[in-house]
PDB file of C-alpha atoms in Angstrom:
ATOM      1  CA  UNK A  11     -35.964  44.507 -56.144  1.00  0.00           C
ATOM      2  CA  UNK A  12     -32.391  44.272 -55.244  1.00  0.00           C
ATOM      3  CA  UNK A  13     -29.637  41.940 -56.627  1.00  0.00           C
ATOM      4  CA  UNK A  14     -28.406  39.442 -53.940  1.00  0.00           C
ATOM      5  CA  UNK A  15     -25.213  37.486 -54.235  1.00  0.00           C
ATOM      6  CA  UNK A  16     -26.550  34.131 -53.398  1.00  0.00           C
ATOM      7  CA  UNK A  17     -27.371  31.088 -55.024  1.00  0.00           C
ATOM      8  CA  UNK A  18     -30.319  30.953 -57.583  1.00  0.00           C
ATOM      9  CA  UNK A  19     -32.503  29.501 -56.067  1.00  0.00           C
ATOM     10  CA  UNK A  20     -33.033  32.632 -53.153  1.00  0.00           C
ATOM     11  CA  UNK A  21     -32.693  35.503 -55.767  1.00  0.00           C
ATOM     12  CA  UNK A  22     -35.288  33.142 -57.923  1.00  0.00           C
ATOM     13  CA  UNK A  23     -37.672  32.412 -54.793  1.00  0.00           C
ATOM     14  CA  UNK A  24     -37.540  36.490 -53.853  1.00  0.00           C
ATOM     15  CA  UNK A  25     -37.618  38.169 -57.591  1.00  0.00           C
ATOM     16  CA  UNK A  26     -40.934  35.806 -58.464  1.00  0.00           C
ATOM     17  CA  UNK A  27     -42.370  35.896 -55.262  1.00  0.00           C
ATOM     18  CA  UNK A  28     -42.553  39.166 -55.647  1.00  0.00           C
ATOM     19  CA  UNK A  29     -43.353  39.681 -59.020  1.00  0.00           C
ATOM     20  CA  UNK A  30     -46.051  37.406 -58.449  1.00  0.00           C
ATOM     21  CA  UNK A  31     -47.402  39.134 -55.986  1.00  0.00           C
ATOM     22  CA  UNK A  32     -47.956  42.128 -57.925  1.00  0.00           C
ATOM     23  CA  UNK A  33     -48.469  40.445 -61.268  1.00  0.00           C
ATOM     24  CA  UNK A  34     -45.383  40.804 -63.458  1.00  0.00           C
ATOM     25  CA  UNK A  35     -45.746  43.327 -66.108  1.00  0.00           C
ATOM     26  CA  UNK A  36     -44.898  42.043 -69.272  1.00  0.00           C
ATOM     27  CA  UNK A  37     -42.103  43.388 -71.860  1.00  0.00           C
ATOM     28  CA  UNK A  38     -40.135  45.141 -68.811  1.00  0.00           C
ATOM     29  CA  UNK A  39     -40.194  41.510 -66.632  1.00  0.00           C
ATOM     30  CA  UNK A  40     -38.405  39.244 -68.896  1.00  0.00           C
ATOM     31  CA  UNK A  41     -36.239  42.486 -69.619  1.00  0.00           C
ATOM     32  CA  UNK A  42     -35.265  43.564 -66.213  1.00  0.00           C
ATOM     33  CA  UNK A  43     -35.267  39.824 -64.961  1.00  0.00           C
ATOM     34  CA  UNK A  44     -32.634  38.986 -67.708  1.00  0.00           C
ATOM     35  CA  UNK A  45     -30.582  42.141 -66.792  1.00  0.00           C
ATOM     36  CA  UNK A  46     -30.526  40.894 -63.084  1.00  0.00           C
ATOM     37  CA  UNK A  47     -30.273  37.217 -63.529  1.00  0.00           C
ATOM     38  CA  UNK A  48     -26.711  35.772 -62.219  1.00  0.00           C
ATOM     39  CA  UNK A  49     -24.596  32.965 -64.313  1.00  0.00           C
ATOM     40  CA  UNK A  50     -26.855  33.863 -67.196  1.00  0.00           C
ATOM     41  CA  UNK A  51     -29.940  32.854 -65.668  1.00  0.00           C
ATOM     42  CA  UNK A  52     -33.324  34.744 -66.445  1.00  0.00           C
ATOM     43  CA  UNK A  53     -35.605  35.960 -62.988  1.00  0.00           C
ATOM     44  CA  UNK A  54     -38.761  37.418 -63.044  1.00  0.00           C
ATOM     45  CA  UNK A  55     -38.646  41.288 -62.554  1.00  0.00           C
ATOM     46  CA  UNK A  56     -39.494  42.926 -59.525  1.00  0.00           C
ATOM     47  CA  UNK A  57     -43.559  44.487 -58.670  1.00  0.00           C
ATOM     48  CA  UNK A  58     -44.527  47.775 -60.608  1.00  0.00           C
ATOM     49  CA  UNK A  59     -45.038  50.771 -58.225  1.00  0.00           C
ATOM     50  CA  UNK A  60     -47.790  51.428 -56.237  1.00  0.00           C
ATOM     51  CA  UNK A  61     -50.677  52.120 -58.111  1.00  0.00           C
ATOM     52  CA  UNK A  62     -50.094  50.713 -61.402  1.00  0.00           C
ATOM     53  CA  UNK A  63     -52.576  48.231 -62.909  1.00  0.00           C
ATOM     54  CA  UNK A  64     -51.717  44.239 -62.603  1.00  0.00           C
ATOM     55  CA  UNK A  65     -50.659  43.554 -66.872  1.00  0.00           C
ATOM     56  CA  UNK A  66     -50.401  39.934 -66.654  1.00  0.00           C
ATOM     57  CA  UNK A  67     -52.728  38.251 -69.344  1.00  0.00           C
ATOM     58  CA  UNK A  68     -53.259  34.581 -67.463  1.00  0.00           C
ATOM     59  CA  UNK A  69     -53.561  32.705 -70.201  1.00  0.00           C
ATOM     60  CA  UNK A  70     -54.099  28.461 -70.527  1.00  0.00           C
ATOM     61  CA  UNK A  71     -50.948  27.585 -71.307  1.00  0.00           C
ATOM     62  CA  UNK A  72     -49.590  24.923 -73.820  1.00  0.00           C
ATOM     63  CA  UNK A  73     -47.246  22.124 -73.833  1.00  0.00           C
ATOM     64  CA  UNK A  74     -46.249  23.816 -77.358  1.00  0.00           C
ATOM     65  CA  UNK A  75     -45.499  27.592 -75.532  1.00  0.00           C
ATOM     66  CA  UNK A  76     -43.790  25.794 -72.641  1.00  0.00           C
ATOM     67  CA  UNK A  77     -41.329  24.153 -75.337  1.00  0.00           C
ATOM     68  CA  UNK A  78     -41.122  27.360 -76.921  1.00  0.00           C
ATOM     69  CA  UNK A  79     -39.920  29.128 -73.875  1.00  0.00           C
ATOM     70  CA  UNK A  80     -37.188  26.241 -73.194  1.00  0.00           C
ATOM     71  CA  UNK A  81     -35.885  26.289 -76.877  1.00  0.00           C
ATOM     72  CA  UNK A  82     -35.932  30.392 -77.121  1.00  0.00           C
ATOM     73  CA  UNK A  83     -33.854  31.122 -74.257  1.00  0.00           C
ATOM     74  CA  UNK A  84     -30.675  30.250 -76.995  1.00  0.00           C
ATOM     75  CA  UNK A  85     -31.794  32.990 -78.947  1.00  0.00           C
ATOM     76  CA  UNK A  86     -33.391  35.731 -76.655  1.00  0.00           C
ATOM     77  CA  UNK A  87     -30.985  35.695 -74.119  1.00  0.00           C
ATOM     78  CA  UNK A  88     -27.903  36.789 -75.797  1.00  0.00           C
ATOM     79  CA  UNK A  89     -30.290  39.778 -77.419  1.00  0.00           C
ATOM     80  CA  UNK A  90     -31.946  40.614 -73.496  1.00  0.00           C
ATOM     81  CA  UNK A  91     -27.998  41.674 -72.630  1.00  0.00           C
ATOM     82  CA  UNK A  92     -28.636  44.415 -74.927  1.00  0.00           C
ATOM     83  CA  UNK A  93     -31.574  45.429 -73.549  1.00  0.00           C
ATOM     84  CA  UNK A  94     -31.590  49.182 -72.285  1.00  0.00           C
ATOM     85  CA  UNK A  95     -32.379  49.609 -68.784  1.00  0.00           C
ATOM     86  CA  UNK A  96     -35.734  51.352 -69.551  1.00  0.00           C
ATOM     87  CA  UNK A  97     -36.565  47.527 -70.334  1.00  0.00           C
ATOM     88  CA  UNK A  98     -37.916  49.268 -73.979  1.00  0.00           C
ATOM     89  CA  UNK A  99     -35.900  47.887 -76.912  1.00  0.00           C
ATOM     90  CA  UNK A 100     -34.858  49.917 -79.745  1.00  0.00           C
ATOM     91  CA  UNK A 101     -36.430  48.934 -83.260  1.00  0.00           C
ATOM     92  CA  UNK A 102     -33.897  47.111 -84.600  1.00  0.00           C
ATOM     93  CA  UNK A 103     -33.521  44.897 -80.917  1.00  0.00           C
ATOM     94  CA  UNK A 104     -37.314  44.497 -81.170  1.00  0.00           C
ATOM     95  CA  UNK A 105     -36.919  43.571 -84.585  1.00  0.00           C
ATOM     96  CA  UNK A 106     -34.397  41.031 -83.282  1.00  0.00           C
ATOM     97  CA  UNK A 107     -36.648  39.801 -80.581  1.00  0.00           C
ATOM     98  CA  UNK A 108     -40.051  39.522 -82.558  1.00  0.00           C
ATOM     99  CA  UNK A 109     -37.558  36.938 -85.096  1.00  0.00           C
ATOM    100  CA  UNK A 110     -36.477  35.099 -82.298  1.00  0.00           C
ATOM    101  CA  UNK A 111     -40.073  34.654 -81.169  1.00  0.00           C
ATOM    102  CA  UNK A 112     -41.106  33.689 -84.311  1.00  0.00           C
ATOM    103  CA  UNK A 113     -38.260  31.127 -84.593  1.00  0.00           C
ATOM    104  CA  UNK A 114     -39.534  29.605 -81.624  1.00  0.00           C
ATOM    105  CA  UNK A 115     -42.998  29.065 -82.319  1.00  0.00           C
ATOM    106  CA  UNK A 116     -44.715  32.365 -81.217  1.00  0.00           C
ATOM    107  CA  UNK A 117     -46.452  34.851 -83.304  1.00  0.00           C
ATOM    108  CA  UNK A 118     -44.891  38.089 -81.284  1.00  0.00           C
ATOM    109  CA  UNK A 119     -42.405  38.329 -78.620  1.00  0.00           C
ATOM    110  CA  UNK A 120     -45.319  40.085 -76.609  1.00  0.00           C
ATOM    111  CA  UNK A 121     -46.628  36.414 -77.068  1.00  0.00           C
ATOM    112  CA  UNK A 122     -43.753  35.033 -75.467  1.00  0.00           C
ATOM    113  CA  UNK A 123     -43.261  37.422 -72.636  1.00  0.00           C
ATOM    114  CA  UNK A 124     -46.991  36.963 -71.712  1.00  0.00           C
ATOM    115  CA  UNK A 125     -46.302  33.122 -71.463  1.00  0.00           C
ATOM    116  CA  UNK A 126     -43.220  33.706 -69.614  1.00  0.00           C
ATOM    117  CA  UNK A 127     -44.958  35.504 -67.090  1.00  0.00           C
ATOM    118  CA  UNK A 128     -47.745  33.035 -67.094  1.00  0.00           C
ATOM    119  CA  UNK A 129     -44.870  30.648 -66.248  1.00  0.00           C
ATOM    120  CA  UNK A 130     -43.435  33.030 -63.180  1.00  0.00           C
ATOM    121  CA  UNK A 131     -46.977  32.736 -61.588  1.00  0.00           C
ATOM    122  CA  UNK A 132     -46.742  29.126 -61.254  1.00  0.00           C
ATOM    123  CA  UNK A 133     -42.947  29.194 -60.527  1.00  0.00           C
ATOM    124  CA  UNK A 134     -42.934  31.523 -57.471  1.00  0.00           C
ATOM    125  CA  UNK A 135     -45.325  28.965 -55.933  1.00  0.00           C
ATOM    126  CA  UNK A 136     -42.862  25.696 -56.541  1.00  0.00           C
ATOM    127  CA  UNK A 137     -40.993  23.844 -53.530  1.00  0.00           C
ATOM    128  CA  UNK A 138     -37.789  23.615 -55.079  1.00  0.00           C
ATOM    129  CA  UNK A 139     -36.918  20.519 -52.991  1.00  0.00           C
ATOM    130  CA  UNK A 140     -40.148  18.181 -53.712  1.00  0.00           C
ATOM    131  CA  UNK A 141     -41.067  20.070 -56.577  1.00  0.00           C
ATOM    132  CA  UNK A 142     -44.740  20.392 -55.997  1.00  0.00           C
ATOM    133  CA  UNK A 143     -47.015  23.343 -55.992  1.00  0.00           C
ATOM    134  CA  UNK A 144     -47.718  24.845 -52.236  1.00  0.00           C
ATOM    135  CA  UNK A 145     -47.808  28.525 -53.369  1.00  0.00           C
ATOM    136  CA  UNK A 146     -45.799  31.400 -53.099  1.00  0.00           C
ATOM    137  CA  UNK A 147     -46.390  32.147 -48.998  1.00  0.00           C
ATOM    138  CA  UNK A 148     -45.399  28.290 -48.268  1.00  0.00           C
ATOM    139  CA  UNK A 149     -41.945  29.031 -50.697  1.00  0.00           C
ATOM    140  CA  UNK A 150     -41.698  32.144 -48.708  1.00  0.00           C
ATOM    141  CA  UNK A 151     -41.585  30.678 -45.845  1.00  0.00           C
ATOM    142  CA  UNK A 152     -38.971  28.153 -46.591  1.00  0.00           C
ATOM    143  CA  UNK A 153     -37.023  30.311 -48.079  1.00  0.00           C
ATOM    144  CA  UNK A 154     -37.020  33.087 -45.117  1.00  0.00           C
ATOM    145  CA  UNK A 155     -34.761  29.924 -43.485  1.00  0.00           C
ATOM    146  CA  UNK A 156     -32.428  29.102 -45.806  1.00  0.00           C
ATOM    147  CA  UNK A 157     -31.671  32.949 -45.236  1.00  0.00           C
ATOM    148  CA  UNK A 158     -30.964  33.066 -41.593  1.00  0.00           C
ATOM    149  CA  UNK A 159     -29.085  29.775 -41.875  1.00  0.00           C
ATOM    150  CA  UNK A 160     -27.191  31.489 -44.920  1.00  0.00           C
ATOM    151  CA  UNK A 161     -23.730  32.527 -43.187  1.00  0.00           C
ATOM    152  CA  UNK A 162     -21.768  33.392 -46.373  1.00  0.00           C
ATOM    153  CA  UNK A 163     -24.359  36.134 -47.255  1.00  0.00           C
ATOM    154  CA  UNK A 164     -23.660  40.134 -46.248  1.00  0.00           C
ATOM    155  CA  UNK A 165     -25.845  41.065 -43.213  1.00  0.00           C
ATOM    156  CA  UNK A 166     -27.020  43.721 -45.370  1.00  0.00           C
ATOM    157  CA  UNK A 167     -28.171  41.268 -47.613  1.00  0.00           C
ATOM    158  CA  UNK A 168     -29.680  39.433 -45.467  1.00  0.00           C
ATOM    159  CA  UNK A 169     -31.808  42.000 -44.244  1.00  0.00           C
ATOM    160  CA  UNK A 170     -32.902  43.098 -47.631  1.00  0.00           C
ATOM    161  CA  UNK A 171     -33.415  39.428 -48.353  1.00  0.00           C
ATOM    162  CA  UNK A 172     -35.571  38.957 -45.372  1.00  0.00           C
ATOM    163  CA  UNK A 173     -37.692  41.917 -45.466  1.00  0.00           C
ATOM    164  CA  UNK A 174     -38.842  40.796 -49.211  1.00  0.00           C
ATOM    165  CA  UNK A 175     -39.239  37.084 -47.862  1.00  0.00           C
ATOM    166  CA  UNK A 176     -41.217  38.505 -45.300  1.00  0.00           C
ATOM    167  CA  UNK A 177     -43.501  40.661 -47.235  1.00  0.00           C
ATOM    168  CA  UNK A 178     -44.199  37.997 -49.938  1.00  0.00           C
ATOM    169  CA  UNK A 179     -45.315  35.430 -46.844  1.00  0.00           C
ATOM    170  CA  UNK A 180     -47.780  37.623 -45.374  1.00  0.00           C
ATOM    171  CA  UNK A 181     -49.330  38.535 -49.049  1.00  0.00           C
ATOM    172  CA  UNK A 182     -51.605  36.082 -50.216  1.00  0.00           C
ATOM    173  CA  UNK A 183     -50.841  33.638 -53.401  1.00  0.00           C
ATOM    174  CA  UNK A 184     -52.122  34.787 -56.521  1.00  0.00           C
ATOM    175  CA  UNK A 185     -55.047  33.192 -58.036  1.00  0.00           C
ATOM    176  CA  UNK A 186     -54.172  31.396 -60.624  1.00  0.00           C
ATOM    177  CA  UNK A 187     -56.658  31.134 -63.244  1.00  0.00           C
ATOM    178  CA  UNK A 188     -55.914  28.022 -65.470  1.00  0.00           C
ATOM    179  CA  UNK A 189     -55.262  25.405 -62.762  1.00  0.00           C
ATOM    180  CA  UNK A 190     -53.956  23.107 -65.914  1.00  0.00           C
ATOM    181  CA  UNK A 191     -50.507  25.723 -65.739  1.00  0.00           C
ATOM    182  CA  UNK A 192     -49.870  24.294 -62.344  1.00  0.00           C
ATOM    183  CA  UNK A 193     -49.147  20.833 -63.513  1.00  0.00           C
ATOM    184  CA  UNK A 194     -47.506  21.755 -66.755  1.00  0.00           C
ATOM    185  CA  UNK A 195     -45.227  23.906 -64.922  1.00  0.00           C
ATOM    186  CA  UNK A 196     -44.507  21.357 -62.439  1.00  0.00           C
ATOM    187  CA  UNK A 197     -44.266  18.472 -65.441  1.00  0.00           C
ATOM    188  CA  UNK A 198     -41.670  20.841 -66.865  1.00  0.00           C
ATOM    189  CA  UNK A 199     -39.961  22.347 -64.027  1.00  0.00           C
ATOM    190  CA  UNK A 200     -36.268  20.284 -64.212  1.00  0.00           C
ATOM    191  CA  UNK A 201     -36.099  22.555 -68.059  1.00  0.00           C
ATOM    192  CA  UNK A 202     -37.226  25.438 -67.221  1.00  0.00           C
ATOM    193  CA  UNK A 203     -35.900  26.323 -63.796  1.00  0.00           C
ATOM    194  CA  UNK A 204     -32.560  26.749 -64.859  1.00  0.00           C
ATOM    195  CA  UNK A 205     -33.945  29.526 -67.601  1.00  0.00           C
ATOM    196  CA  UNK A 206     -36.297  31.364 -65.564  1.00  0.00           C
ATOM    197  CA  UNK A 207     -33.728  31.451 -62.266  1.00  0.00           C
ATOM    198  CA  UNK A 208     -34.722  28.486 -60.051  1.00  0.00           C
ATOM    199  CA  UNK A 209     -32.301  26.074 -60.552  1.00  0.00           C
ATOM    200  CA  UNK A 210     -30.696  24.894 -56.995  1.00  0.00           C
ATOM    201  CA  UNK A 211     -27.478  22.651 -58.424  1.00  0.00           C
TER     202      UNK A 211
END
Protein backbone atom coordinates (compact mmCIF):
# COMPACT_ATOMS: atom_id res chain seq x y z
CA UNK A 1 0.00 0.00 0.00
CA UNK A 2 1.43 3.34 -0.68
CA UNK A 3 1.51 6.50 1.55
CA UNK A 4 -0.65 9.34 0.05
CA UNK A 5 -0.40 12.93 1.14
CA UNK A 6 -4.01 13.61 1.63
CA UNK A 7 -6.31 14.03 4.29
CA UNK A 8 -7.18 11.04 6.65
CA UNK A 9 -9.96 10.23 5.78
CA UNK A 10 -8.71 8.90 1.87
CA UNK A 11 -5.45 7.22 3.18
CA UNK A 12 -7.99 5.70 6.03
CA UNK A 13 -10.83 4.72 3.39
CA UNK A 14 -7.86 3.06 0.95
CA UNK A 15 -5.39 1.36 3.75
CA UNK A 16 -8.74 -0.49 5.41
CA UNK A 17 -10.45 -1.05 2.39
CA UNK A 18 -7.86 -2.88 1.48
CA UNK A 19 -6.81 -4.54 4.38
CA UNK A 20 -10.21 -5.60 4.68
CA UNK A 21 -10.35 -7.04 1.72
CA UNK A 22 -7.68 -9.39 2.35
CA UNK A 23 -8.21 -9.74 6.07
CA UNK A 24 -5.59 -7.78 8.01
CA UNK A 25 -2.97 -9.89 9.47
CA UNK A 26 -2.52 -9.24 12.90
CA UNK A 27 0.85 -8.10 14.82
CA UNK A 28 2.30 -6.61 11.37
CA UNK A 29 -1.27 -4.42 10.76
CA UNK A 30 -1.38 -2.31 13.75
CA UNK A 31 2.55 -2.20 13.20
CA UNK A 32 2.83 -1.16 9.66
CA UNK A 33 -0.50 0.93 9.95
CA UNK A 34 1.11 2.96 12.86
CA UNK A 35 4.39 3.37 10.83
CA UNK A 36 2.26 4.84 7.89
CA UNK A 37 -0.35 6.74 9.72
CA UNK A 38 0.00 10.74 9.14
CA UNK A 39 -0.41 13.43 12.19
CA UNK A 40 0.00 10.45 14.46
CA UNK A 41 -2.91 8.67 13.39
CA UNK A 42 -2.99 4.72 13.31
CA UNK A 43 -4.34 2.95 9.62
CA UNK A 44 -4.86 -0.44 9.05
CA UNK A 45 -1.92 -2.11 7.11
CA UNK A 46 -2.05 -2.96 3.67
CA UNK A 47 -3.26 -6.97 2.20
CA UNK A 48 -0.57 -9.81 2.71
CA UNK A 49 0.75 -11.18 -0.66
CA UNK A 50 -0.83 -13.39 -2.79
CA UNK A 51 -1.23 -16.58 -1.38
CA UNK A 52 -0.98 -16.12 2.21
CA UNK A 53 -3.77 -17.35 4.51
CA UNK A 54 -6.54 -14.62 5.78
CA UNK A 55 -5.16 -14.33 10.00
CA UNK A 56 -7.93 -12.30 11.20
CA UNK A 57 -9.64 -14.05 14.29
CA UNK A 58 -13.40 -12.30 13.96
CA UNK A 59 -14.16 -12.25 17.20
CA UNK A 60 -17.67 -10.72 19.13
CA UNK A 61 -16.44 -7.79 20.25
CA UNK A 62 -17.00 -5.90 23.61
CA UNK A 63 -17.95 -2.56 24.75
CA UNK A 64 -14.97 -3.31 27.36
CA UNK A 65 -12.19 -4.11 24.24
CA UNK A 66 -13.61 -1.16 22.29
CA UNK A 67 -12.73 1.13 25.46
CA UNK A 68 -9.60 -0.60 25.69
CA UNK A 69 -8.54 0.23 22.22
CA UNK A 70 -9.57 4.09 22.75
CA UNK A 71 -7.67 4.36 26.15
CA UNK A 72 -4.40 2.28 24.79
CA UNK A 73 -3.63 4.31 21.91
CA UNK A 74 -1.75 6.83 24.83
CA UNK A 75 0.42 4.12 25.55
CA UNK A 76 1.00 1.94 22.35
CA UNK A 77 1.44 4.55 20.07
CA UNK A 78 4.48 6.26 21.25
CA UNK A 79 6.07 2.44 21.55
CA UNK A 80 4.60 1.49 17.58
CA UNK A 81 7.25 4.51 16.44
CA UNK A 82 9.79 2.13 17.49
CA UNK A 83 8.59 -0.55 15.78
CA UNK A 84 11.12 -2.10 13.17
CA UNK A 85 9.93 -2.21 9.76
CA UNK A 86 9.75 -6.06 9.73
CA UNK A 87 6.56 -5.08 11.92
CA UNK A 88 8.36 -7.87 14.58
CA UNK A 89 9.28 -6.14 17.86
CA UNK A 90 12.33 -6.86 19.71
CA UNK A 91 11.84 -8.48 23.30
CA UNK A 92 12.18 -5.75 25.28
CA UNK A 93 9.48 -3.55 22.75
CA UNK A 94 7.22 -6.62 23.07
CA UNK A 95 7.79 -6.59 26.58
CA UNK A 96 6.73 -2.93 26.40
CA UNK A 97 3.71 -3.65 24.35
CA UNK A 98 2.30 -6.83 26.22
CA UNK A 99 2.41 -4.02 29.60
CA UNK A 100 0.65 -1.60 27.75
CA UNK A 101 -1.97 -4.18 26.81
CA UNK A 102 -2.28 -5.27 30.06
CA UNK A 103 -2.68 -1.68 31.36
CA UNK A 104 -5.50 -1.37 29.19
CA UNK A 105 -7.55 -4.20 29.97
CA UNK A 106 -6.22 -7.01 27.66
CA UNK A 107 -4.53 -10.14 28.59
CA UNK A 108 -1.80 -9.95 25.51
CA UNK A 109 -1.14 -7.38 23.00
CA UNK A 110 -1.95 -10.26 20.42
CA UNK A 111 -5.38 -9.68 22.23
CA UNK A 112 -5.44 -6.23 21.34
CA UNK A 113 -4.20 -6.35 17.82
CA UNK A 114 -6.84 -9.08 17.07
CA UNK A 115 -9.57 -6.58 18.34
CA UNK A 116 -8.06 -3.85 16.46
CA UNK A 117 -8.37 -5.64 13.41
CA UNK A 118 -11.79 -6.80 14.31
CA UNK A 119 -12.41 -3.03 14.51
CA UNK A 120 -10.75 -2.30 10.78
CA UNK A 121 -13.37 -4.80 9.36
CA UNK A 122 -16.18 -2.78 10.45
CA UNK A 123 -14.34 0.56 9.82
CA UNK A 124 -13.48 0.11 6.11
CA UNK A 125 -17.25 -0.34 5.63
CA UNK A 126 -18.31 3.20 7.50
CA UNK A 127 -19.72 6.34 5.46
CA UNK A 128 -17.71 8.83 7.04
CA UNK A 129 -20.34 11.52 6.32
CA UNK A 130 -23.66 9.77 7.83
CA UNK A 131 -21.76 7.44 9.73
CA UNK A 132 -23.64 4.31 9.01
CA UNK A 133 -22.54 0.95 7.82
CA UNK A 134 -22.93 0.45 3.77
CA UNK A 135 -19.73 -1.66 3.39
CA UNK A 136 -16.49 -1.30 2.07
CA UNK A 137 -17.52 -1.26 -2.01
CA UNK A 138 -20.25 1.61 -1.18
CA UNK A 139 -17.06 3.64 0.83
CA UNK A 140 -15.12 2.78 -2.20
CA UNK A 141 -17.12 4.21 -4.27
CA UNK A 142 -17.47 7.48 -2.56
CA UNK A 143 -14.27 7.76 -1.99
CA UNK A 144 -13.03 7.06 -5.79
CA UNK A 145 -14.83 10.87 -6.04
CA UNK A 146 -13.49 12.73 -3.54
CA UNK A 147 -10.25 11.63 -5.53
CA UNK A 148 -10.94 12.97 -8.92
CA UNK A 149 -12.43 16.10 -7.36
CA UNK A 150 -9.11 16.20 -5.18
CA UNK A 151 -7.01 19.01 -7.12
CA UNK A 152 -4.27 19.55 -4.48
CA UNK A 153 -3.22 15.83 -4.77
CA UNK A 154 -0.03 14.71 -7.22
CA UNK A 155 -1.43 13.07 -10.42
CA UNK A 156 0.72 10.31 -9.48
CA UNK A 157 -1.11 10.04 -6.48
CA UNK A 158 -4.03 10.12 -7.78
CA UNK A 159 -3.54 7.34 -9.94
CA UNK A 160 -2.18 5.14 -7.26
CA UNK A 161 -5.11 6.33 -5.18
CA UNK A 162 -7.57 5.39 -7.79
CA UNK A 163 -6.34 2.13 -8.88
CA UNK A 164 -6.65 0.88 -5.02
CA UNK A 165 -10.20 2.64 -4.84
CA UNK A 166 -10.95 0.84 -7.78
CA UNK A 167 -9.86 -2.56 -6.87
CA UNK A 168 -11.46 -2.45 -3.36
CA UNK A 169 -15.05 -1.47 -5.25
CA UNK A 170 -15.11 -4.30 -7.49
CA UNK A 171 -14.05 -6.86 -4.48
CA UNK A 172 -16.82 -7.85 -2.50
CA UNK A 173 -17.32 -6.72 1.39
CA UNK A 174 -16.11 -9.04 3.81
CA UNK A 175 -18.43 -11.08 5.77
CA UNK A 176 -18.56 -10.03 8.86
CA UNK A 177 -19.25 -12.58 11.34
CA UNK A 178 -20.59 -10.93 14.60
CA UNK A 179 -23.16 -8.52 13.13
CA UNK A 180 -23.27 -6.99 16.94
CA UNK A 181 -19.43 -5.30 15.83
CA UNK A 182 -21.29 -3.32 13.26
CA UNK A 183 -23.25 -1.29 15.69
CA UNK A 184 -20.63 -1.05 18.35
CA UNK A 185 -18.31 0.23 15.87
CA UNK A 186 -20.72 2.62 14.58
CA UNK A 187 -21.90 3.57 18.47
CA UNK A 188 -18.20 4.31 18.91
CA UNK A 189 -17.01 5.64 15.74
CA UNK A 190 -16.61 9.73 16.78
CA UNK A 191 -13.52 7.93 19.45
CA UNK A 192 -12.12 5.76 17.55
CA UNK A 193 -11.81 7.20 14.07
CA UNK A 194 -9.36 9.59 14.95
CA UNK A 195 -7.04 6.47 16.38
CA UNK A 196 -7.50 4.03 13.75
CA UNK A 197 -7.11 6.89 10.72
CA UNK A 198 -10.67 7.97 9.80
CA UNK A 199 -11.12 11.08 11.24
CA UNK A 200 -12.32 13.79 8.44
CA UNK A 201 -11.91 17.29 10.68
Amino acid sequence: MREFIRPVAVTFSIACLAASLAALPTQSALAQGKQMAPQGKQQMAPPPAAGQPAAVKQIALTDKQVEGVISADKDIYPLMQKMPKSGKPDSKLAAQLDAAAKKNGFASYDEYTTVVDNIGLVMAGIDSTSKKYVGNAAVAKAQIAEVQADKKMSAKDKKAALDDLNQAAKAPDPTIENKGNIDLVVKNYDKLAPIMGGDQN
